[in-house]
């Protein structure tokens, strides 16, 4: 196998030059979406590849992709990777200062920017020694046969950043070997299958889909402002473009579920959907199973460093919400262990569960640890059926009254009118913060009554907030350190 992960994508594109593999939303209302075949993708990648080589980009060199999400960004990323250089994706919503910090941290001297970058930003970048370039958009004549630059399999293939929900966004370095292994793990764990039409919320899934020969239809969303999601436009795409599989986060699917409840729409083509990116409430999964009656519904648990870790199909009872978030069995390809923390109560009539921080190790795990183990920052236990149940998150993991915060939050997620909830450890129990849904009124008495399912005084105080702080990428992960 060629050590450069792009070689896998190159082989797929070359084998299917006439197959539509990417469908990008129309820039303006009334226009048709743009479609790109394997052959068209190769031509665009070759254009970027030629321009980058002319600019002196070399194997192993990090290149910052400081451009908005677009088809051109995807092609430039693949062009960088094909040369054996390292594409660097900045944190979601990064400011100009944030981009400079990324460049300094990763010792970047080259950045690909939008053609219309304001001149003050260009002047500042050049003063700091950062070379800026923008592709011309010109396509070359069909190039002679070419292959991806050979690299060491352990060389970084892609640097992205975490969501920043537990602190500053940190760089995640995935090697070519890890990207290949993550692609294989995803292909085995979850649809789509070759020939299906996939609808992923995040464009990074494109790498996996292109390697698998799956057609990717990108949602019509404002990539830089996910809160402006318009579910009516998404549902129209699902219906008109024959989408068969879709994935996204809790915020995204909750908005879709609310819209489909208010405006019932048959979507018989959808055969599978997956929800992940943050703890997934069981109530949301049950709603989706009713709204997408023909689809298999999955909870997908993982991280950028290890995608996926566990996958659960919604075919069985997951237990009560007070037991935590059930994410299914850990993949057999992974070694795992729990760094012990203590014991929590997981339901009447059941023994206390010993919880700890999950650590994983395997071919599709990206970690700089010499022993290969990745500490996920998630706390939980395995239930009697061997399924992982999440009960807490690093930085907020303290046990109070034999509970962790996810257990309280999962119970309250099922309370009518609750949009988001955060529970922070107090002196003896938890201080609970509730964000009501738009137009809803939630009474403190109802919150305390719902939490009476737990033994002991778990709730010290209840506070209501108009908005709880969440990460900028998923809009689903609570930033506990910012809860006030």
Coordinates of C-alpha atoms in Angstrom, one line a residue:
X1 CA 0.0 0.0 0.0
X2 CA 1.3 3.5 -0.9
X3 CA 2.2 5.3 2.4
X4 CA 0.6 8.6 1.3
X5 CA -3.1 8.5 2.1
X6 CA -3.9 10.7 -0.9
X7 CA -2.8 7.7 -3.1
X8 CA -6.0 5.9 -1.9
X9 CA -8.1 8.9 -3.0
X10 CA -6.1 9.2 -6.3
X11 CA -6.8 5.6 -7.1
X12 CA -10.5 6.0 -6.5
X13 CA -10.8 9.2 -8.6
X14 CA -8.8 7.6 -11.4
X15 CA -11.0 4.5 -11.4
X16 CA -14.2 6.5 -11.6
X17 CA -13.5 9.5 -13.9
X18 CA -17.1 9.9 -14.9
X19 CA -18.8 9.2 -11.6
X20 CA -20.2 12.2 -9.8
X21 CA -18.4 12.2 -6.4
X22 CA -19.1 15.7 -5.0
X23 CA -22.2 17.9 -5.2
X24 CA -21.8 21.4 -3.8
X25 CA -24.7 23.6 -3.0
X26 CA -25.6 26.4 -5.4
X27 CA -24.1 29.8 -4.5
X28 CA -27.4 31.6 -5.3
X29 CA -31.1 30.7 -5.0
X30 CA -32.5 29.3 -8.2
X31 CA -29.2 27.9 -9.4
X32 CA -28.5 24.2 -9.7
X33 CA -25.9 22.6 -7.4
X34 CA -22.4 22.1 -8.9
X35 CA -21.4 18.5 -9.6
X36 CA -17.9 17.2 -9.9
X37 CA -16.8 13.9 -11.3
X38 CA -13.7 11.9 -10.3
X39 CA -12.0 13.3 -13.5
X40 CA -12.9 16.9 -12.7
X41 CA -11.6 16.5 -9.2
X42 CA -8.3 15.2 -10.5
X43 CA -8.0 18.2 -12.8
X44 CA -8.6 20.7 -10.0
X45 CA -6.2 18.9 -7.7
X46 CA -3.5 19.0 -10.4
X47 CA -4.0 22.7 -10.9
X48 CA -3.4 23.3 -7.2
X49 CA -0.5 20.8 -7.2
X50 CA 1.2 22.6 -10.1
X51 CA 0.8 26.0 -8.5
X52 CA 2.1 24.8 -5.1
X53 CA 5.1 23.2 -6.7
X54 CA 5.9 26.4 -8.5
X55 CA 5.8 28.2 -5.2
X56 CA 8.3 25.8 -3.7
X57 CA 6.1 23.7 -1.5
X58 CA 8.0 20.6 -0.5
X59 CA 7.3 17.3 1.2
X60 CA 6.9 17.6 5.0
X61 CA 6.2 21.4 4.8
X62 CA 3.2 22.6 6.8
X63 CA 0.8 24.8 4.8
X64 CA -2.0 26.8 6.5
X65 CA -5.3 26.7 4.7
X66 CA -6.7 30.0 5.8
X67 CA -9.7 29.9 3.5
X68 CA -13.5 29.5 4.0
X69 CA -15.0 26.1 3.5
X70 CA -15.5 25.6 -0.2
X71 CA -14.9 23.2 -3.0
X72 CA -11.7 25.0 -3.8
X73 CA -10.5 24.5 -0.2
X74 CA -11.0 20.8 -0.4
X75 CA -9.1 20.6 -3.7
X76 CA -6.2 22.6 -2.3
X77 CA -6.1 20.4 0.8
X78 CA -5.8 17.3 -1.4
X79 CA -3.2 19.1 -3.6
X80 CA -1.1 19.8 -0.5
X81 CA -1.4 16.2 0.7
X82 CA -0.5 14.9 -2.8
X83 CA 2.8 16.7 -2.6
X84 CA 3.6 15.1 0.7
X85 CA 3.2 18.5 2.4
X86 CA 1.0 18.9 5.5
X87 CA -2.3 20.8 5.2
X88 CA -3.1 22.7 8.4
X89 CA -6.8 23.5 9.1
X90 CA -7.2 26.3 11.7
X91 CA -9.7 26.1 14.6
X92 CA -13.4 26.9 13.8
X93 CA -14.0 30.7 13.7
X94 CA -10.3 31.6 14.2
X95 CA -9.6 35.3 14.1
X96 CA -6.6 36.8 12.3
X97 CA -4.7 36.7 15.6
X98 CA -5.7 33.1 16.0
X99 CA -4.4 32.2 12.6
X100 CA -1.1 33.8 13.3
X101 CA -0.8 31.8 16.5
X102 CA -1.5 28.6 14.6
X103 CA 1.2 29.6 12.1
X104 CA 3.7 30.3 14.8
X105 CA 2.9 27.2 16.8
X106 CA 3.3 24.9 13.8
X107 CA 6.3 26.9 12.3
X108 CA 4.3 27.6 9.2
X109 CA 5.8 29.8 6.5
X110 CA 3.2 29.3 3.8
X111 CA -0.5 30.0 3.8
X112 CA -3.2 29.6 1.2
X113 CA -5.7 32.5 1.5
X114 CA -8.8 33.7 -0.3
X115 CA -8.0 36.0 -3.3
X116 CA -10.0 38.9 -1.6
X117 CA -8.0 38.9 1.6
X118 CA -7.9 42.5 3.0
X119 CA -4.6 44.3 2.5
X120 CA -4.0 45.0 6.2
X121 CA -4.1 41.2 6.8
X122 CA -1.7 40.7 3.9
X123 CA 0.7 43.3 5.2
X124 CA 0.7 41.9 8.7
X125 CA 1.3 38.4 7.5
X126 CA 4.2 39.4 5.4
X127 CA 5.7 41.4 8.3
X128 CA 5.6 38.2 10.3
X129 CA 7.3 36.2 7.6
X130 CA 4.3 34.3 6.4
X131 CA 4.1 33.8 2.6
X132 CA 0.6 34.2 1.3
X133 CA -0.7 32.7 -2.0
X134 CA -4.1 32.3 -3.7
X135 CA -4.8 29.9 -6.5
X136 CA -5.6 31.5 -9.8
X137 CA -8.4 29.2 -10.6
X138 CA -6.9 28.3 -14.0
X139 CA -7.1 24.6 -15.0
X140 CA -4.1 23.0 -16.6
X141 CA -4.2 20.7 -19.6
X142 CA -4.6 17.1 -18.6
X143 CA -1.4 16.1 -17.0
X144 CA 0.6 13.0 -17.7
X145 CA 0.1 10.1 -15.3
X146 CA 1.3 11.1 -11.8
X147 CA 1.2 9.6 -8.4
X148 CA 1.2 10.9 -4.8
X149 CA 4.6 11.9 -3.4
X150 CA 6.0 9.0 -1.3
X151 CA 6.3 9.9 2.4
X152 CA 7.0 8.1 5.6
X153 CA 3.7 6.5 6.8
X154 CA 4.2 8.1 10.2
X155 CA 4.6 11.6 8.8
X156 CA 1.7 14.0 9.6
X157 CA -0.9 14.0 6.8
X158 CA -3.3 16.5 8.2
X159 CA -3.3 18.9 11.2
X160 CA -6.7 20.0 12.4
X161 CA -7.9 21.4 15.8
X162 CA -10.1 20.2 18.6
X163 CA -13.5 21.9 19.3
X164 CA -12.1 23.8 22.3
X165 CA -14.9 22.8 24.6
X166 CA -12.5 22.1 27.5
X167 CA -10.0 24.8 26.8
X168 CA -8.1 26.4 23.9
X169 CA -8.4 24.4 20.7
X170 CA -5.4 22.0 20.4
X171 CA -3.7 20.8 17.3
X172 CA -4.4 17.2 16.2
X173 CA -1.8 15.6 14.1
X174 CA -3.0 12.6 12.1
X175 CA -0.4 10.6 10.2
X176 CA -0.9 9.0 6.8
X177 CA -1.0 5.7 8.5
X178 CA -3.7 6.9 11.0
X179 CA -5.8 8.5 8.2
X180 CA -5.8 5.2 6.3
X181 CA -6.7 3.2 9.4
X182 CA -9.5 5.7 10.3
X183 CA -10.9 5.3 6.8
X184 CA -10.9 1.5 7.1
X185 CA -12.5 1.7 10.6
X186 CA -15.3 4.0 9.4
X187 CA -15.9 1.9 6.3
X188 CA -16.5 -1.1 8.5
X189 CA -18.5 0.6 11.3
X190 CA -21.1 2.8 9.5
X191 CA -22.6 3.4 6.1
X192 CA -22.5 4.8 3.5
X193 CA -21.6 2.1 1.1
X194 CA -20.1 2.6 -2.3
X195 CA -22.8 3.9 -4.7
X196 CA -24.8 5.6 -2.0
X197 CA -25.3 9.4 -1.7
X198 CA -24.0 10.7 1.6
X199 CA -24.9 14.0 3.3
X200 CA -22.3 14.8 6.0
X201 CA -22.5 18.0 8.0
X202 CA -18.8 18.4 8.2
X203 CA -16.8 18.4 5.0
X204 CA -13.8 16.6 6.5
X205 CA -15.9 13.4 5.9
X206 CA -15.1 14.0 2.2
X207 CA -11.7 12.5 2.6
X208 CA -13.2 9.2 3.8
X209 CA -16.0 9.3 1.1
X210 CA -13.6 10.1 -1.7
X211 CA -11.4 7.2 -0.7
X212 CA -14.5 4.9 -0.6
X213 CA -16.0 6.1 -3.9
X214 CA -19.1 7.5 -2.2
X215 CA -20.9 10.5 -3.6
X216 CA -20.9 13.4 -1.1
X217 CA -23.6 16.0 -1.2
X218 CA -22.7 19.0 1.0
X219 CA -25.5 20.6 3.1
X220 CA -26.6 24.1 2.2
X221 CA -25.4 25.7 5.4
X222 CA -23.4 28.8 6.4
X223 CA -20.1 27.1 7.3
X224 CA -18.8 30.0 9.2
X225 CA -22.0 30.5 11.2
X226 CA -23.6 27.1 12.1
X227 CA -26.2 28.8 14.4
X228 CA -27.8 30.2 11.2
X229 CA -28.8 26.7 10.1
X230 CA -32.1 26.8 8.1
X231 CA -33.7 23.3 8.5
X232 CA -36.2 23.9 5.7
X233 CA -33.3 24.2 3.2
X234 CA -31.7 21.0 4.5
X235 CA -34.9 19.1 4.2
X236 CA -35.5 20.4 0.7
X237 CA -32.0 19.1 -0.2
X238 CA -32.7 15.7 1.4
X239 CA -35.9 15.4 -0.6
X240 CA -34.8 16.7 -4.0
X241 CA -31.3 15.1 -4.2
X242 CA -32.2 11.6 -3.1
X243 CA -29.9 11.6 0.0
X244 CA -29.5 8.1 1.4
X245 CA -27.2 8.6 4.4
X246 CA -26.5 11.6 6.6
X247 CA -24.5 12.4 9.7
X248 CA -24.3 15.4 12.0
X249 CA -24.2 16.6 15.5
X250 CA -26.9 17.0 18.2
X251 CA -27.6 20.7 17.4
X252 CA -28.1 19.9 13.7
X253 CA -30.4 16.9 14.2
X254 CA -32.4 18.6 17.0
X255 CA -33.2 21.5 14.6
X256 CA -34.1 19.0 11.8
X257 CA -36.3 17.0 14.3
X258 CA -38.2 20.2 15.4
X259 CA -38.8 21.2 11.7
X260 CA -40.0 17.7 10.7
X261 CA -42.3 17.6 13.6
X262 CA -43.9 20.9 12.7
X263 CA -43.8 20.2 8.9
X264 CA -44.1 16.5 8.4
X265 CA -42.1 15.4 5.3
X266 CA -41.6 11.9 3.9
X267 CA -38.0 11.1 3.3
X268 CA -38.1 7.4 2.2
X269 CA -34.7 7.5 0.5
X270 CA -32.8 7.9 3.8
X271 CA -31.6 4.5 4.9
X272 CA -29.2 5.5 7.7
X273 CA -28.3 8.4 9.9
X274 CA -25.6 8.9 12.5
X275 CA -25.4 11.4 15.3
X276 CA -22.2 12.3 17.2
X277 CA -19.8 15.1 18.1
X278 CA -21.1 15.3 21.7
X279 CA -23.2 13.2 24.1
X280 CA -26.4 12.2 22.3
X281 CA -29.6 12.2 24.2
X282 CA -31.6 9.0 23.9
X283 CA -34.8 11.0 23.5
X284 CA -33.4 12.7 20.4
X285 CA -32.5 9.3 18.9
X286 CA -36.0 8.0 19.5
X287 CA -37.5 11.1 17.8
X288 CA -35.3 10.6 14.8
X289 CA -36.2 7.0 14.5
X290 CA -39.9 8.0 14.2
X291 CA -39.2 10.8 11.8
X292 CA -36.9 8.8 9.6
X293 CA -39.0 5.6 9.7
X294 CA -37.1 3.8 7.0
X295 CA -33.6 4.6 8.4
X296 CA -31.2 2.8 10.7
X297 CA -30.2 5.2 13.4
X298 CA -26.7 5.2 15.0
X299 CA -25.0 6.9 17.8
X300 CA -21.4 7.5 16.8
X301 CA -18.8 8.1 19.5
X302 CA -15.2 9.1 18.8
X303 CA -12.9 12.0 18.5
X304 CA -10.7 13.6 15.9
X305 CA -7.8 11.5 17.3
X306 CA -9.8 8.3 17.2
X307 CA -12.7 8.0 14.7
X308 CA -14.7 6.0 15.7
X309 CA -14.4 4.5 19.2
X310 CA -17.9 3.0 19.5
X311 CA -21.0 2.8 17.4
X312 CA -24.5 1.8 18.6
X313 CA -27.4 1.1 16.3
X314 CA -30.7 2.0 17.8
X315 CA -32.2 -1.5 18.0
X316 CA -32.3 -2.1 21.7
X317 CA -33.1 -0.4 24.9
X318 CA -30.2 1.7 26.1
X319 CA -31.1 1.8 29.7
X320 CA -32.4 4.8 31.7
X321 CA -31.0 8.3 31.2
X322 CA -29.7 8.3 34.8
X323 CA -27.2 5.6 33.8
X324 CA -25.4 8.0 31.4
X325 CA -25.1 8.2 27.6
X326 CA -24.9 4.7 26.1
X327 CA -22.7 4.8 23.0
X328 CA -22.4 1.1 22.3
X329 CA -19.5 -1.5 22.4
X330 CA -16.0 -0.3 21.9
X331 CA -14.6 -1.3 18.5
X332 CA -12.8 -4.7 18.6
X333 CA -9.8 -3.1 16.7
X334 CA -9.1 -0.9 19.8
X335 CA -7.4 -1.7 23.0
X336 CA -9.0 0.2 25.9
X337 CA -8.8 0.7 29.7
X338 CA -10.4 2.9 32.3
X339 CA -8.2 5.0 34.5
X340 CA -10.2 4.6 37.8
X341 CA -12.0 7.5 39.4
X342 CA -14.7 6.1 41.7
X343 CA -18.1 4.5 41.8
X344 CA -21.5 5.9 40.7
X345 CA -25.1 4.9 41.1
X346 CA -26.6 3.9 37.7
X347 CA -30.2 2.9 38.6
X348 CA -32.3 1.2 41.2
X349 CA -31.6 -2.5 41.7
X350 CA -28.2 -2.3 40.0
X351 CA -24.8 -2.4 41.6
X352 CA -22.6 0.7 41.7
X353 CA -20.5 1.1 38.5
X354 CA -16.8 1.8 38.7
X355 CA -16.1 4.7 36.4
X356 CA -12.8 6.0 35.0
X357 CA -11.3 8.0 32.1
X358 CA -11.4 6.0 28.9
X359 CA -8.0 5.5 27.3
X360 CA -7.7 3.8 23.8
X361 CA -4.9 2.5 21.7
X362 CA -4.9 1.1 18.1
X363 CA -4.0 1.7 14.5
X364 CA -6.6 4.4 14.0
X365 CA -5.6 6.4 17.1
X366 CA -3.5 9.6 16.7
X367 CA -1.5 10.3 19.8
X368 CA 2.0 11.6 20.6
X369 CA 2.2 9.4 23.7
X370 CA 5.3 7.1 23.5
X371 CA 3.2 4.1 24.7
X372 CA 0.5 4.8 22.0
X373 CA -2.4 5.3 24.5
X374 CA -4.8 8.2 24.0
X375 CA -6.6 9.7 27.0
X376 CA -10.0 10.7 25.7
X377 CA -11.1 13.0 28.5
X378 CA -14.4 11.1 28.7
X379 CA -15.4 9.2 31.9
X380 CA -17.7 6.2 32.0
X381 CA -18.1 2.5 32.5
X382 CA -19.1 -0.7 30.6
X383 CA -22.6 -1.9 31.4
X384 CA -23.7 -5.5 31.8
X385 CA -24.0 -5.9 28.0
X386 CA -20.5 -4.6 27.4
X387 CA -21.6 -1.2 26.1
X388 CA -19.7 2.0 27.0
X389 CA -21.8 4.5 29.0
X390 CA -20.5 8.0 29.4
X391 CA -21.0 9.7 32.7
X392 CA -18.6 12.7 32.8
X393 CA -16.1 15.0 31.0
X394 CA -12.6 16.0 31.9
X395 CA -12.5 19.3 33.9
X396 CA -16.0 18.7 35.3
X397 CA -15.7 15.0 36.3
X398 CA -15.9 15.2 40.1
X399 CA -18.3 12.7 41.7
X400 CA -20.9 14.0 44.1
X401 CA -23.6 11.9 45.8
X402 CA -22.4 9.0 43.8
X403 CA -23.2 10.7 40.5
X404 CA -21.4 12.5 37.6
X405 CA -22.7 15.5 35.7
X406 CA -23.7 13.7 32.5
X407 CA -26.1 11.6 34.4
X408 CA -28.0 14.6 35.7
X409 CA -27.9 16.3 32.3
X410 CA -29.2 13.3 30.4
X411 CA -32.2 13.1 32.7
X412 CA -33.0 16.8 32.3
X413 CA -32.6 16.6 28.5
X414 CA -35.8 14.6 28.6
X415 CA -37.7 17.4 30.5
X416 CA -40.1 19.3 28.2
X417 CA -38.9 22.8 27.3
X418 CA -35.2 22.2 28.1
X419 CA -32.8 23.1 25.2
X420 CA -29.5 22.6 27.0
X421 CA -28.4 21.9 30.6
X422 CA -25.1 21.9 32.5
X423 CA -24.4 20.5 35.9
X424 CA -21.3 21.6 37.8
X425 CA -20.1 20.0 41.0
X426 CA -20.8 22.0 44.1
X427 CA -19.7 21.3 47.7
X428 CA -21.9 18.3 48.2
X429 CA -24.1 18.0 45.1
X430 CA -24.4 19.8 41.8
X431 CA -25.3 23.3 40.7
X432 CA -27.6 23.0 37.7
X433 CA -27.9 25.5 34.8
X434 CA -30.8 25.2 32.4
X435 CA -31.3 26.9 29.0
X436 CA -35.0 26.7 28.1
X437 CA -36.0 26.2 24.5
X438 CA -37.2 29.3 22.6
X439 CA -40.6 30.4 24.0
X440 CA -40.6 27.6 26.7
X441 CA -40.9 28.1 30.4
X442 CA -39.3 25.6 32.7
X443 CA -40.1 25.7 36.4
X444 CA -37.5 25.0 39.1
X445 CA -39.8 22.6 40.7
X446 CA -40.0 20.5 37.6
X447 CA -36.2 20.4 37.4
X448 CA -35.9 19.3 41.0
X449 CA -38.7 16.7 40.6
X450 CA -36.9 15.2 37.6
X451 CA -33.7 14.9 39.6
X452 CA -35.6 13.1 42.4
X453 CA -34.8 9.9 40.5
X454 CA -31.4 10.0 42.0
X455 CA -30.9 8.9 45.6
X456 CA -29.7 11.7 47.9
X457 CA -29.6 15.5 47.5
X458 CA -27.9 15.8 44.1
X459 CA -29.2 19.3 43.3
X460 CA -27.8 22.2 45.4
X461 CA -29.1 25.1 43.2
X462 CA -30.9 25.7 39.9
X463 CA -30.2 28.6 37.7
X464 CA -31.8 29.5 34.4
X465 CA -29.7 31.1 31.6
X466 CA -30.8 32.5 28.2
X467 CA -27.8 30.9 26.6
X468 CA -25.3 28.3 27.9
X469 CA -21.8 28.6 26.4
X470 CA -21.0 25.9 23.8
X471 CA -18.2 25.1 21.4
X472 CA -18.2 27.0 18.1
X473 CA -17.9 23.9 15.9
X474 CA -20.6 21.6 17.1
X475 CA -22.8 24.1 19.1
X476 CA -23.5 21.0 21.2
X477 CA -20.6 20.7 23.7
X478 CA -21.0 22.7 26.9
X479 CA -17.9 24.8 27.8
X480 CA -18.1 24.1 31.5
X481 CA -15.3 26.5 32.4
X482 CA -17.4 29.4 31.0
X483 CA -20.7 28.5 32.7
X484 CA -21.7 31.3 35.1

